[in-house]
Tab-separated table of C-alpha atoms in Angstrom:
chain	number	residue	atom	x	y	z
M	1	MET	CA	-128.229	15.993	240.635
M	2	LEU	CA	-128.731	14.376	236.749
M	3	ASN	CA	-126.240	11.327	236.282
M	4	ASP	CA	-124.431	12.016	232.851
M	5	ARG	CA	-124.670	8.681	232.239
M	6	PRO	CA	-127.164	9.649	228.947
M	7	THR	CA	-124.327	11.717	227.759
M	8	LYS	CA	-121.626	9.208	227.651
M	9	LEU	CA	-123.948	6.980	225.487
M	10	VAL	CA	-123.530	9.957	222.655
M	11	PRO	CA	-119.849	10.529	220.861
M	12	PRO	CA	-118.683	14.197	222.042
M	13	VAL	CA	-118.701	15.032	217.964
M	14	LEU	CA	-122.284	14.339	217.979
M	15	ALA	CA	-123.249	15.862	221.012
M	16	ARG	CA	-121.395	19.166	219.504
M	17	ILE	CA	-123.000	18.683	216.118
M	18	ALA	CA	-126.342	18.817	218.161
M	19	ALA	CA	-125.826	21.530	220.135
M	20	TRP	CA	-124.748	23.390	216.642
M	21	SER	CA	-127.830	22.447	215.207
M	22	LEU	CA	-129.864	23.568	217.839
M	23	CYS	CA	-128.465	26.767	217.870
M	24	LEU	CA	-128.523	27.267	213.964
M	25	ILE	CA	-132.341	26.281	214.346
M	26	LEU	CA	-133.162	28.914	216.644
M	27	THR	CA	-131.104	31.328	215.026
M	28	GLY	CA	-133.132	30.539	211.746
M	29	VAL	CA	-136.378	30.935	213.600
M	30	VAL	CA	-135.412	34.399	214.627
M	31	VAL	CA	-134.100	35.481	211.442
M	32	TYR	CA	-137.392	34.076	209.770
M	33	TYR	CA	-140.026	35.975	212.132
M	34	PHE	CA	-137.662	39.202	212.020
M	35	VAL	CA	-137.675	39.321	208.223
M	36	GLN	CA	-141.343	38.850	208.547
M	37	ILE	CA	-141.936	41.672	210.571
M	38	ILE	CA	-139.628	43.902	208.052
M	39	ALA	CA	-141.823	42.742	204.965
M	40	ARG	CA	-145.029	43.661	207.035
M	41	LEU	CA	-143.363	47.169	207.570
M	42	SER	CA	-141.996	47.393	204.368
M	43	PHE	CA	-144.209	50.587	204.101
M	44	VAL	CA	-142.165	52.418	206.506
M	45	MET	CA	-138.723	50.694	206.331
M	46	LEU	CA	-138.118	51.169	203.032
M	47	PRO	CA	-138.457	54.943	203.318
M	48	VAL	CA	-136.643	55.193	206.378
M	49	ALA	CA	-133.354	52.722	204.576
M	50	ILE	CA	-133.555	54.999	201.534
M	51	ALA	CA	-133.228	58.478	203.849
M	52	LEU	CA	-130.345	56.619	205.452
M	53	LEU	CA	-128.964	56.569	202.302
M	54	LEU	CA	-129.819	60.013	201.350
M	55	THR	CA	-128.267	61.236	204.609
M	56	ALA	CA	-125.003	59.632	204.134
M	57	LEU	CA	-124.782	61.447	200.512
M	58	LEU	CA	-126.081	64.925	201.548
M	59	TYR	CA	-124.678	65.433	204.923
M	60	PRO	CA	-121.470	66.452	204.203
M	61	MET	CA	-122.966	69.526	202.760
M	62	THR	CA	-124.725	70.144	205.817
M	63	ARG	CA	-121.811	69.968	207.944
M	64	SER	CA	-119.809	72.337	205.679
M	65	LEU	CA	-122.837	75.006	205.962
M	66	ARG	CA	-122.311	74.312	209.830
M	67	GLU	CA	-118.818	74.876	209.791
M	68	ALA	CA	-119.130	77.786	208.114
M	69	GLY	CA	-121.423	79.487	210.732
M	70	VAL	CA	-124.967	78.541	209.338
M	71	ARG	CA	-127.433	77.344	212.147
M	72	PRO	CA	-128.463	73.763	211.632
M	73	ILE	CA	-131.907	74.464	210.835
M	74	TYR	CA	-131.075	76.651	207.904
M	75	ALA	CA	-128.106	74.661	206.978
M	76	THR	CA	-130.747	71.551	206.577
M	77	TRP	CA	-133.283	73.541	204.278
M	78	LEU	CA	-130.603	74.792	202.306
M	79	THR	CA	-128.804	71.291	201.709
M	80	MET	CA	-132.689	69.891	201.114
M	81	ILE	CA	-133.651	72.430	198.620
M	82	ALA	CA	-130.145	72.237	196.808
M	83	ALA	CA	-130.958	68.308	196.283
M	84	LEU	CA	-134.717	69.099	194.793
M	85	ALA	CA	-133.165	71.507	192.487
M	86	VAL	CA	-130.906	68.578	191.133
M	87	LEU	CA	-133.782	66.177	190.967
M	88	ALA	CA	-135.999	68.855	189.619
M	89	GLY	CA	-133.502	70.252	187.018
M	90	THR	CA	-132.571	66.576	185.745
M	91	GLY	CA	-136.279	65.673	185.195
M	92	TRP	CA	-136.649	68.793	183.154
M	93	LEU	CA	-133.878	67.992	181.064
M	94	VAL	CA	-135.069	64.546	180.598
M	95	GLY	CA	-138.457	65.024	179.796
M	96	ALA	CA	-137.746	68.318	177.366
M	97	ARG	CA	-135.010	65.661	175.196
M	98	ALA	CA	-137.397	62.773	175.320
M	99	THR	CA	-140.469	65.389	173.930
M	100	GLU	CA	-138.128	66.510	171.664
M	101	GLU	CA	-136.186	63.841	170.150
M	102	PHE	CA	-139.347	60.875	170.561
M	103	PRO	CA	-140.288	61.712	166.828
M	104	ASN	CA	-136.742	61.512	165.157
M	105	LEU	CA	-136.363	58.095	167.047
M	106	ALA	CA	-139.765	56.862	165.562
M	107	LYS	CA	-138.562	57.970	161.857
M	108	GLN	CA	-135.401	56.297	162.688
M	109	VAL	CA	-136.637	52.626	163.829
M	110	GLN	CA	-139.050	52.582	160.797
M	111	ALA	CA	-136.061	53.009	158.594
M	112	THR	CA	-134.213	50.820	160.420
M	113	VAL	CA	-136.719	48.396	160.428
M	114	GLY	CA	-136.806	48.962	156.372
M	115	ASP	CA	-133.574	48.002	155.992
M	116	VAL	CA	-133.892	44.818	157.909
M	117	GLN	CA	-136.664	43.402	155.735
M	118	ASP	CA	-134.692	44.209	152.622
M	119	TRP	CA	-131.628	42.626	153.889
M	120	LEU	CA	-133.911	39.592	154.921
M	121	THR	CA	-135.446	39.506	151.501
M	122	THR	CA	-131.975	40.098	149.332
M	123	GLY	CA	-129.447	38.739	151.836
M	124	PRO	CA	-128.081	35.665	152.663
M	125	LEU	CA	-131.536	34.373	154.135
M	126	GLN	CA	-133.714	34.956	151.057
M	127	LEU	CA	-136.961	35.114	153.200
M	128	ARG	CA	-140.336	35.678	151.320
M	129	GLU	CA	-142.275	38.532	151.906
M	130	THR	CA	-145.082	36.495	152.986
M	131	GLN	CA	-143.027	35.249	156.017
M	132	ILE	CA	-141.958	38.278	157.074
M	133	THR	CA	-145.227	39.724	157.387
M	134	ASP	CA	-146.509	36.353	158.895
M	135	PHE	CA	-143.699	37.088	161.605
M	136	PHE	CA	-145.311	40.840	162.401
M	137	LYS	CA	-148.363	39.550	162.258
M	138	GLU	CA	-147.667	37.033	164.937
M	139	VAL	CA	-146.087	39.465	167.202
M	140	VAL	CA	-148.720	41.976	166.959
M	141	THR	CA	-151.245	39.163	167.893
M	142	LEU	CA	-149.337	38.613	170.773
M	143	ILE	CA	-149.284	42.066	172.069
M	144	GLU	CA	-152.761	42.174	171.551
M	145	ALA	CA	-153.541	38.904	173.941
M	146	GLN	CA	-151.381	40.553	176.364
M	147	ARG	CA	-153.497	43.808	176.280
M	148	THR	CA	-155.453	42.938	179.339
M	149	ALA	CA	-152.825	42.403	181.627
M	150	ILE	CA	-150.934	45.207	180.522
M	151	THR	CA	-154.096	47.279	181.316
M	152	GLY	CA	-154.653	45.523	184.784
M	153	THR	CA	-150.850	46.248	185.939
M	154	VAL	CA	-151.331	49.833	184.613
M	155	LEU	CA	-154.414	50.324	186.636
M	156	SER	CA	-153.110	48.419	189.740
M	157	ALA	CA	-149.756	50.758	189.390
M	158	GLY	CA	-152.516	53.723	189.510
M	159	ALA	CA	-154.064	52.155	192.629
M	160	VAL	CA	-150.717	52.361	194.663
M	161	ALA	CA	-149.922	55.858	193.609
M	162	VAL	CA	-151.011	57.120	197.114
M	163	GLU	CA	-149.101	55.069	198.813
M	164	VAL	CA	-145.873	55.564	197.181
M	165	LEU	CA	-146.857	59.458	197.316
M	166	ALA	CA	-146.959	59.057	201.150
M	167	SER	CA	-143.625	57.347	201.189
M	168	ILE	CA	-142.020	60.042	199.296
M	169	VAL	CA	-143.371	62.197	202.038
M	170	LEU	CA	-141.957	60.218	205.028
M	171	LEU	CA	-138.603	59.815	203.130
M	172	LEU	CA	-138.069	63.712	203.085
M	173	PHE	CA	-139.382	64.145	206.326
M	174	VAL	CA	-136.654	61.489	207.746
M	175	THR	CA	-134.199	62.787	205.503
M	176	PHE	CA	-134.783	66.329	207.091
M	177	PHE	CA	-134.733	65.374	210.486
M	178	LEU	CA	-131.460	63.167	210.490
M	179	LEU	CA	-129.918	65.753	208.687
M	180	LYS	CA	-130.871	68.376	211.399
M	181	ASP	CA	-130.689	66.352	214.697
M	182	GLY	CA	-128.610	62.937	213.796
M	183	ASP	CA	-126.107	63.779	216.229
M	184	ARG	CA	-129.071	63.960	219.523
M	185	ILE	CA	-130.942	61.681	217.907
M	186	TRP	CA	-127.852	58.790	218.259
M	187	SER	CA	-127.616	60.194	221.787
M	188	TRP	CA	-131.023	59.551	222.859
M	189	PHE	CA	-130.362	55.810	220.782
M	190	LEU	CA	-127.669	54.745	222.726
M	191	LYS	CA	-129.124	55.838	226.247
M	192	GLY	CA	-131.273	52.730	225.963
M	193	PHE	CA	-128.341	50.356	226.477
M	194	GLY	CA	-126.716	51.050	229.360
M	195	ARG	CA	-123.248	49.261	229.945
M	196	MET	CA	-123.648	48.363	226.199
M	197	ALA	CA	-123.746	52.194	224.995
M	198	PRO	CA	-120.185	52.649	224.179
M	199	ARG	CA	-120.102	49.120	222.069
M	200	VAL	CA	-123.081	49.952	220.173
M	201	ASP	CA	-121.417	53.618	219.806
M	202	ARG	CA	-118.526	51.866	218.212
M	203	ALA	CA	-120.739	49.793	215.890
M	204	GLY	CA	-122.757	52.506	215.021
M	205	ARG	CA	-120.008	54.928	213.855
M	206	ALA	CA	-117.958	52.469	212.397
M	207	ALA	CA	-121.575	51.746	210.370
M	208	TRP	CA	-122.059	55.011	209.455
M	209	THR	CA	-118.661	55.680	208.147
M	210	THR	CA	-118.807	52.563	205.954
M	211	LEU	CA	-122.191	53.649	204.700
M	212	SER	CA	-121.516	56.837	203.966
M	213	HIS	CA	-118.255	55.863	201.980
M	214	TYR	CA	-120.526	53.281	200.094
M	215	VAL	CA	-122.732	56.003	199.078
M	216	GLN	CA	-120.624	58.668	197.999
M	217	GLY	CA	-118.232	56.752	196.474
M	218	SER	CA	-121.218	54.777	194.338
M	219	VAL	CA	-122.761	58.110	193.351
M	220	LEU	CA	-119.442	59.357	192.445
M	221	VAL	CA	-118.638	56.076	190.160
M	222	ALA	CA	-122.350	56.059	188.837
M	223	ALA	CA	-121.858	59.842	187.239
M	224	VAL	CA	-118.694	58.753	185.481
M	225	HIS	CA	-120.323	56.060	184.363
M	226	GLY	CA	-123.416	58.258	183.244
M	227	VAL	CA	-121.356	60.758	181.944
M	228	ILE	CA	-119.168	58.925	179.367
M	229	MET	CA	-121.772	56.661	178.065
M	230	GLY	CA	-124.188	59.770	177.627
M	231	VAL	CA	-121.064	61.495	175.476
M	232	VAL	CA	-120.693	58.496	173.869
M	233	LEU	CA	-124.619	58.234	172.858
M	234	ALA	CA	-124.451	61.865	171.991
M	235	GLY	CA	-121.553	61.781	170.047
M	236	MET	CA	-123.031	58.861	167.882
M	237	GLY	CA	-126.462	60.784	167.096
M	238	VAL	CA	-128.517	58.645	169.533
M	239	PRO	CA	-131.827	60.084	170.180
M	240	LEU	CA	-133.038	60.435	173.618
M	241	TRP	CA	-129.175	59.976	174.830
M	242	ALA	CA	-130.120	61.951	178.122
M	243	PRO	CA	-132.879	59.798	179.105
M	244	LEU	CA	-130.364	56.823	178.849
M	245	ALA	CA	-127.445	58.413	180.541
M	246	VAL	CA	-129.728	59.006	183.270
M	247	LEU	CA	-130.826	55.134	182.952
M	248	ILE	CA	-127.277	54.136	182.987
M	249	PHE	CA	-126.592	56.702	186.186
M	250	LEU	CA	-129.725	54.958	188.305
M	251	ALA	CA	-128.910	51.507	187.222
M	252	SER	CA	-125.309	51.568	188.103
M	253	PHE	CA	-126.693	51.629	192.055
M	254	ILE	CA	-127.528	47.662	191.535
M	255	PRO	CA	-124.143	46.123	190.908
M	256	ILE	CA	-123.872	43.610	188.077
M	257	VAL	CA	-127.697	43.548	187.377
M	258	GLY	CA	-128.214	47.194	186.869
M	259	ILE	CA	-126.053	47.971	184.285
M	260	PHE	CA	-126.750	44.657	182.275
M	261	PHE	CA	-130.490	46.314	182.133
M	262	ALA	CA	-129.539	49.473	181.135
M	263	GLY	CA	-126.753	48.602	178.695
M	264	THR	CA	-129.800	46.457	176.801
M	265	VAL	CA	-132.025	49.327	176.680
M	266	ALA	CA	-129.308	51.526	175.197
M	267	THR	CA	-128.186	48.868	172.858
M	268	LEU	CA	-131.802	48.136	171.498
M	269	VAL	CA	-132.166	51.970	171.137
M	270	THR	CA	-128.884	52.305	169.351
M	271	LEU	CA	-129.619	49.506	167.173
M	272	GLY	CA	-133.470	50.772	166.178
M	273	ALA	CA	-132.125	54.387	165.255
M	274	LYS	CA	-128.222	53.738	163.780
M	275	GLY	CA	-128.280	50.250	162.831
M	276	ILE	CA	-126.241	47.301	163.689
M	277	VAL	CA	-122.607	49.070	163.081
M	278	TYR	CA	-123.088	51.581	165.763
M	279	ALA	CA	-125.028	49.249	168.227
M	280	LEU	CA	-121.473	47.122	168.057
M	281	ILE	CA	-119.364	49.897	168.553
M	282	PHE	CA	-121.637	51.132	171.853
M	283	VAL	CA	-121.614	47.525	173.245
M	284	GLY	CA	-117.599	47.752	172.515
M	285	ILE	CA	-117.150	50.743	174.352
M	286	LEU	CA	-119.691	49.925	177.441
M	287	VAL	CA	-117.850	46.434	177.966
M	288	VAL	CA	-114.476	48.242	178.033
M	289	GLU	CA	-115.917	51.014	180.343
M	290	GLN	CA	-117.422	48.594	182.375
M	291	GLN	CA	-114.039	46.859	182.813
M	292	LEU	CA	-112.322	49.915	183.615
M	293	GLU	CA	-114.847	50.907	186.303
M	294	ASN	CA	-114.621	47.776	187.795
M	295	HIS	CA	-110.895	47.550	187.822
M	296	VAL	CA	-109.932	51.118	188.582
M	297	LEU	CA	-112.837	53.446	189.915
M	298	GLN	CA	-114.458	50.800	192.151
M	299	PRO	CA	-111.149	49.514	194.053
M	300	LEU	CA	-109.946	53.410	194.510
M	301	ILE	CA	-113.322	55.193	195.346
M	302	VAL	CA	-115.236	52.400	197.049
M	303	GLY	CA	-112.861	49.930	197.664
M	304	ARG	CA	-111.855	51.032	201.400
M	305	ALA	CA	-115.589	50.789	202.219
M	306	LEU	CA	-116.766	47.579	200.644
M	307	ASN	CA	-114.205	44.723	199.702
M	308	PHE	CA	-116.809	41.773	198.872
M	309	HIS	CA	-115.619	39.435	196.378
M	310	PRO	CA	-118.353	39.019	193.226
M	311	LEU	CA	-119.738	35.807	194.091
M	312	ALA	CA	-120.962	37.318	197.946
M	313	ILE	CA	-122.680	40.552	195.823
M	314	ILE	CA	-124.545	37.934	193.353
M	315	LEU	CA	-125.777	36.188	196.545
M	316	VAL	CA	-126.589	39.200	198.505
M	317	LEU	CA	-128.001	40.579	195.318
M	318	SER	CA	-130.096	37.466	194.988
M	319	VAL	CA	-131.393	37.337	198.699
M	320	GLY	CA	-132.309	41.056	198.577
M	321	GLY	CA	-134.284	40.915	195.205
M	322	ILE	CA	-135.885	37.669	196.239
M	323	LEU	CA	-137.269	39.368	199.453
M	324	ALA	CA	-138.020	43.141	198.095
M	325	GLY	CA	-137.495	43.086	194.288
M	326	ILE	CA	-135.668	46.040	192.732
M	327	ALA	CA	-135.916	48.068	195.761
M	328	GLY	CA	-134.583	45.182	198.059
M	329	ALA	CA	-131.717	44.499	195.520
M	330	VAL	CA	-130.708	48.462	195.662
M	331	VAL	CA	-130.230	48.324	199.291
M	332	ALA	CA	-128.648	44.643	199.671
M	333	VAL	CA	-125.615	45.639	199.122
M	334	PRO	CA	-124.801	48.573	201.546
M	335	VAL	CA	-126.845	46.845	204.442
M	336	ALA	CA	-124.480	43.880	204.011
M	337	ALA	CA	-121.255	46.008	204.187
M	338	VAL	CA	-122.574	47.823	207.382
M	339	ILE	CA	-123.398	44.650	209.355
M	340	TYR	CA	-120.094	43.414	207.838
M	341	ARG	CA	-118.111	46.207	209.386
M	342	ALA	CA	-120.420	46.902	212.737
M	343	LEU	CA	-120.412	42.965	214.034
M	344	PRO	CA	-116.870	43.169	214.990
M	345	GLU	CA	-117.058	46.495	216.833
M	346	LEU	CA	-120.288	45.077	218.610
M	347	MET	CA	-118.550	42.097	219.495
M	348	SER	CA	-115.496	43.050	220.853
M	349	ASP	CA	-114.373	44.145	224.359
M	350	GLN	CA	-114.660	47.543	225.741
M	351	PRO	CA	-111.634	49.645	225.747
M	352	ALA	CA	-109.990	49.859	229.217
M	353	LEU	CA	-111.016	53.166	231.058
M	354	PRO	CA	-107.942	55.667	231.602
M	355	PRO	CA	-106.009	55.829	235.021
M	356	PRO	CA	-107.178	57.809	238.069
M	357	SER	CA	-104.343	60.235	237.731
M	358	VAL	CA	-105.598	61.261	233.951
M	359	ALA	CA	-109.188	61.087	234.398
M	360	ALA	CA	-109.095	63.537	237.632
M	361	VAL	CA	-107.085	66.706	238.263
M	362	PRO	CA	-105.107	66.077	241.607
M	363	PRO	CA	-106.081	67.981	244.896
M	364	GLU	CA	-105.263	71.280	245.896
M	365	PRO	CA	-102.695	71.453	248.889
M	366	GLY	CA	-105.389	71.857	252.019
M	367	GLY	CA	-107.125	69.187	252.172
M	368	ASP	CA	-110.035	70.179	250.105
M	369	GLU	CA	-111.886	67.702	247.868
M	370	PRO	CA	-110.462	67.122	244.712
M	371	PRO	CA	-112.497	69.012	242.099
M	372	PRO	CA	-114.917	66.367	239.617
M	373	ALA	CA	-113.283	64.581	236.727
M	374	ALA	CA	-113.091	66.412	233.770
M	375	GLU	CA	-115.751	63.868	231.974
M	376	GLU	CA	-118.444	64.378	234.765
M	377	ARG	CA	-118.110	68.260	234.528
M	378	SER	CA	-118.932	68.103	230.607
M	379	GLU	CA	-122.363	68.494	229.945
M	380	GLY	CA	-124.639	69.444	227.024
M	381	PRO	CA	-125.683	68.185	223.543
M	382	PRO	CA	-122.835	65.409	222.191
M	383	GLU	CA	-120.780	66.808	219.382
M	384	ALA	CA	-121.045	65.197	216.183
M	385	GLY	CA	-118.215	63.017	214.934
M	386	LYS	CA	-116.064	62.838	211.949
M	387	THR	CA	-118.186	60.115	210.596
M	388	GLY	CA	-121.151	62.067	209.890
M	389	ALA	CA	-124.664	62.172	211.613
M	390	VAL	CA	-123.313	59.484	214.048
M	391	GLY	CA	-122.211	61.535	217.042
M	392	ARG	CA	-120.380	60.967	220.092
M	393	ALA	CA	-122.404	59.164	223.135
M	394	GLY	CA	-123.098	61.918	226.158
M	395	ALA	CA	-121.656	61.484	229.207
M	396	ASP	CA	-124.483	59.330	230.893
M	397	SER	CA	-124.322	56.888	228.005
M	398	GLU	CA	-120.657	56.278	228.975
């Protein structure tokens, strides 16, 4: 047996710090290699993550159709067709409005540029025509110098078009089968955990509830935000108001950063088309609406599932953006929320089993053997829980 003399030479506090440091180093190594594996498999992991978000959004419709008596396969097909119809209709509306209004936007931008030039020469700055001309020449020269880089970017974007198409096909397949067989997939997944299956089941159901509330609430908040800003832009007579409304809707899924980007684009279009007065009015309405969203809509709709401090959201967005770019920033917040809600359920103790008098039927008089417990007699596919596609574990997993 080793004597404990060397340990007595180390203060207890230093020994605890060393133990914690070793644990943190090992955890960091495991997390680092896990992130590297996910990065290598991003071609598969990203479509699967987006498919989970889409499943959380679309599953209420599939469940309603099933409860109405529609077979699972038909309910899944009807849900997928309805979702694709909404996407196709939105794309057609945006494309039609952009084709119709883009020439008008170009004319309005030219008129606004002329007004700005007149103000620069006749206003308080009193600039000369030569100075303004030199400035525009420098801008054109800068664009010409970056033409090669822009062309290379377009060519590289065309090279990955096949990968994007394959990712979309994989996304649709995963979403379809999660909607159709999500409960059976979850029950099959639980069988691999043995005695840990009840804990994993509780953690999975908690994570699915959080994800469903977050996705559905985020879509509702983003839709309200996009509709209000679209009405404001249309009321001002700004061209391309429909594409800008869709951009604001999509950007709302990226907290803090997304609305800043979409608001900047909408403000620049408003400035170029209608002038600085309308642009300032739009910025004021955008700021007021954003504050109402943050302090009223978000706490009421999404606050139940996600109660993160803004600093935590910024840090999560930064990590997700560094690891996976824009796509990482989109999925970073829901992933963090799911982990935050699932870990307590995974680490908590299992609930106590019911007493034998409740779990089994009492024997009949006559000395016969008691019938098997109700739980042992119930076999068949697990029923989908109230949380969505995450169903209850089968009898063998308990």
